[in-house]
Amino acid sequence: FIFQRPYLRSTSIQCYLCLLLNSHFLTEAGIHVFIWSCISASVPKTEANWQDVISDLKKFENLIQSIHIDATLYTESDAHPNCKVTAMKCFLLELHVIWQESNNMDIREVIENLIILTNSSLSSNGNITESGCKECEELEEKNVKEFLRSFVNIVQMFIGTS
């Protein structure tokens, strides 16, 4: 089955490699990383729609209205257009933090979908190296609502250039 699709041929190798690497880390987190690695490796390299990312960000915002998330996250609030890929990668790292710290399955599901959609949308720009951009740890820490507002602004930068 896998070998009938040329774009999935390297997927099995990636999954086996990931399994080998994670065999020493067979914790719950290691298993999640393995599963998501396999899923992301097998997803065809098609461009997702940034509007879908915006839609999921709104779902996430609605979910957190009823749940108090007491977290401060590194947030790029005034990214230069030449640093949008770097900023997006920071937002994705911070989404992972929320996912790890949340016990709410609805929030985790939306975050997982956001990560997959964003990575898919970012795939054509993901290998770009931007210089002169702030590293994640250099960014100001802000609450979740500010984080989401800034995340939407970065996504809109991608929409404006696509």
C-alpha positions as a Python dict, from the first residue, in 0.01 Angstrom:
ca = {
    (1, 'F'): (0, 0, 0),
    (2, 'I'): (264, 254, 100),
    (3, 'F'): (488, 172, -192),
    (4, 'Q'): (213, 248, -445),
    (5, 'R'): (245, 617, -366),
    (6, 'P'): (586, 759, -458),
    (7, 'Y'): (556, 1052, -218),
    (8, 'L'): (515, 806, 72),
    (9, 'R'): (813, 579, -4),
    (10, 'S'): (1045, 758, 236),
    (11, 'T'): (767, 767, 494),
    (12, 'S'): (817, 411, 610),
    (13, 'I'): (1189, 477, 654),
    (14, 'Q'): (1111, 792, 853),
    (15, 'C'): (864, 603, 1072),
    (16, 'Y'): (1110, 318, 1138),
    (17, 'L'): (1383, 567, 1219),
    (18, 'C'): (1151, 757, 1449),
    (19, 'L'): (1049, 430, 1619),
    (20, 'L'): (1413, 338, 1666),
    (21, 'L'): (1494, 680, 1811),
    (22, 'N'): (1191, 676, 2037),
    (23, 'S'): (1239, 317, 2155),
    (24, 'H'): (1452, 452, 2437),
    (25, 'F'): (1188, 708, 2526),
    (26, 'L'): (875, 494, 2545),
    (27, 'T'): (696, 734, 2771),
    (28, 'E'): (357, 880, 2692),
    (29, 'A'): (523, 1187, 2540),
    (30, 'G'): (759, 970, 2332),
    (31, 'I'): (468, 772, 2195),
    (32, 'H'): (285, 1093, 2102),
    (33, 'V'): (594, 1225, 1926),
    (34, 'F'): (626, 897, 1736),
    (35, 'I'): (261, 897, 1627),
    (36, 'W'): (269, 1261, 1517),
    (37, 'S'): (598, 1206, 1334),
    (38, 'C'): (447, 919, 1139),
    (39, 'I'): (132, 1114, 1062),
    (40, 'S'): (320, 1423, 952),
    (41, 'A'): (559, 1215, 742),
    (42, 'S'): (272, 1050, 558),
    (43, 'V'): (71, 1364, 487),
    (44, 'P'): (107, 1461, 121),
    (45, 'K'): (299, 1783, 65),
    (46, 'T'): (5, 1996, -40),
    (47, 'E'): (-53, 2351, 64),
    (48, 'A'): (-319, 2395, 327),
    (49, 'N'): (-522, 2707, 342),
    (50, 'W'): (-411, 2974, 588),
    (51, 'Q'): (-782, 3053, 634),
    (52, 'D'): (-819, 2708, 795),
    (53, 'V'): (-546, 2805, 1041),
    (54, 'I'): (-736, 3125, 1125),
    (55, 'S'): (-1054, 2921, 1171),
    (56, 'D'): (-882, 2685, 1416),
    (57, 'L'): (-729, 2979, 1602),
    (58, 'K'): (-1084, 3111, 1651),
    (59, 'K'): (-1194, 2768, 1779),
    (60, 'F'): (-902, 2772, 2019),
    (61, 'E'): (-991, 3123, 2135),
    (62, 'N'): (-1352, 3014, 2199),
    (63, 'L'): (-1232, 2713, 2399),
    (64, 'I'): (-1009, 2918, 2626),
    (65, 'Q'): (-1294, 3158, 2707),
    (66, 'S'): (-1436, 2896, 2945),
    (67, 'I'): (-1102, 2767, 3072),
    (68, 'H'): (-849, 2975, 3255),
    (69, 'I'): (-504, 2911, 3112),
    (70, 'D'): (-251, 3071, 3340),
    (71, 'A'): (48, 3078, 3111),
    (72, 'T'): (276, 3334, 2961),
    (73, 'L'): (413, 3252, 2620),
    (74, 'Y'): (690, 3395, 2408),
    (75, 'T'): (501, 3617, 2166),
    (76, 'E'): (616, 3803, 1857),
    (77, 'S'): (387, 4104, 1850),
    (78, 'D'): (561, 4321, 1590),
    (79, 'A'): (736, 4086, 1348),
    (80, 'H'): (891, 4230, 1038),
    (81, 'P'): (758, 4062, 721),
    (82, 'N'): (1111, 3931, 658),
    (83, 'C'): (1089, 3743, 991),
    (84, 'K'): (745, 3585, 955),
    (85, 'V'): (873, 3226, 915),
    (86, 'T'): (1092, 3259, 1225),
    (87, 'A'): (800, 3409, 1417),
    (88, 'M'): (567, 3129, 1303),
    (89, 'K'): (812, 2864, 1420),
    (90, 'C'): (813, 3030, 1764),
    (91, 'F'): (433, 3027, 1774),
    (92, 'L'): (438, 2655, 1692),
    (93, 'L'): (685, 2585, 1971),
    (94, 'E'): (463, 2768, 2216),
    (95, 'L'): (158, 2573, 2095),
    (96, 'H'): (348, 2258, 2190),
    (97, 'V'): (393, 2404, 2540),
    (98, 'I'): (19, 2465, 2575),
    (99, 'W'): (-54, 2114, 2443),
    (100, 'Q'): (182, 1955, 2697),
    (101, 'E'): (42, 2151, 2990),
    (102, 'S'): (-326, 2115, 2904),
    (103, 'N'): (-543, 1831, 3029),
    (104, 'N'): (-837, 1946, 2818),
    (105, 'M'): (-882, 1707, 2527),
    (106, 'D'): (-1073, 1962, 2315),
    (107, 'I'): (-788, 2211, 2345),
    (108, 'R'): (-531, 1940, 2269),
    (109, 'E'): (-725, 1832, 1961),
    (110, 'V'): (-748, 2186, 1824),
    (111, 'I'): (-378, 2243, 1893),
    (112, 'E'): (-283, 1920, 1715),
    (113, 'N'): (-488, 2026, 1414),
    (114, 'L'): (-338, 2376, 1425),
    (115, 'I'): (14, 2236, 1427),
    (116, 'I'): (-55, 2007, 1131),
    (117, 'L'): (-233, 2280, 930),
    (118, 'T'): (30, 2541, 1004),
    (119, 'N'): (320, 2310, 922),
    (120, 'S'): (148, 2212, 598),
    (121, 'S'): (86, 2576, 507),
    (122, 'L'): (440, 2664, 606),
    (123, 'S'): (599, 2377, 411),
    (124, 'S'): (694, 2589, 110),
    (125, 'N'): (860, 2849, 338),
    (126, 'G'): (979, 2622, 618),
    (127, 'N'): (1340, 2587, 503),
    (128, 'I'): (1393, 2959, 459),
    (129, 'T'): (1662, 3103, 683),
    (130, 'E'): (1583, 3454, 794),
    (131, 'S'): (1858, 3669, 940),
    (132, 'G'): (1829, 3945, 1195),
    (133, 'C'): (1516, 3798, 1355),
    (134, 'K'): (1461, 3754, 1728),
    (135, 'E'): (1498, 3407, 1874),
    (136, 'C'): (1195, 3276, 2061),
    (137, 'E'): (1353, 3327, 2402),
    (138, 'E'): (1422, 3692, 2317),
    (139, 'L'): (1052, 3765, 2270),
    (140, 'E'): (831, 3918, 2535),
    (141, 'E'): (616, 3680, 2735),
    (142, 'K'): (245, 3753, 2706),
    (143, 'N'): (-81, 3593, 2813),
    (144, 'V'): (-268, 3345, 2593),
    (145, 'K'): (-513, 3604, 2454),
    (146, 'E'): (-228, 3832, 2342),
    (147, 'F'): (-47, 3529, 2205),
    (148, 'L'): (-349, 3433, 1991),
    (149, 'R'): (-398, 3789, 1867),
    (150, 'S'): (-35, 3805, 1755),
    (151, 'F'): (-56, 3456, 1604),
    (152, 'V'): (-349, 3570, 1386),
    (153, 'N'): (-147, 3876, 1276),
    (154, 'I'): (143, 3655, 1165),
    (155, 'V'): (-94, 3424, 974),
    (156, 'Q'): (-240, 3731, 802),
    (157, 'M'): (112, 3822, 687),
    (158, 'F'): (128, 3485, 510),
    (159, 'I'): (-218, 3539, 360),
    (160, 'G'): (-110, 3880, 232),
    (161, 'T'): (189, 3733, 47),
    (162, 'S'): (34, 3417, -96),
}
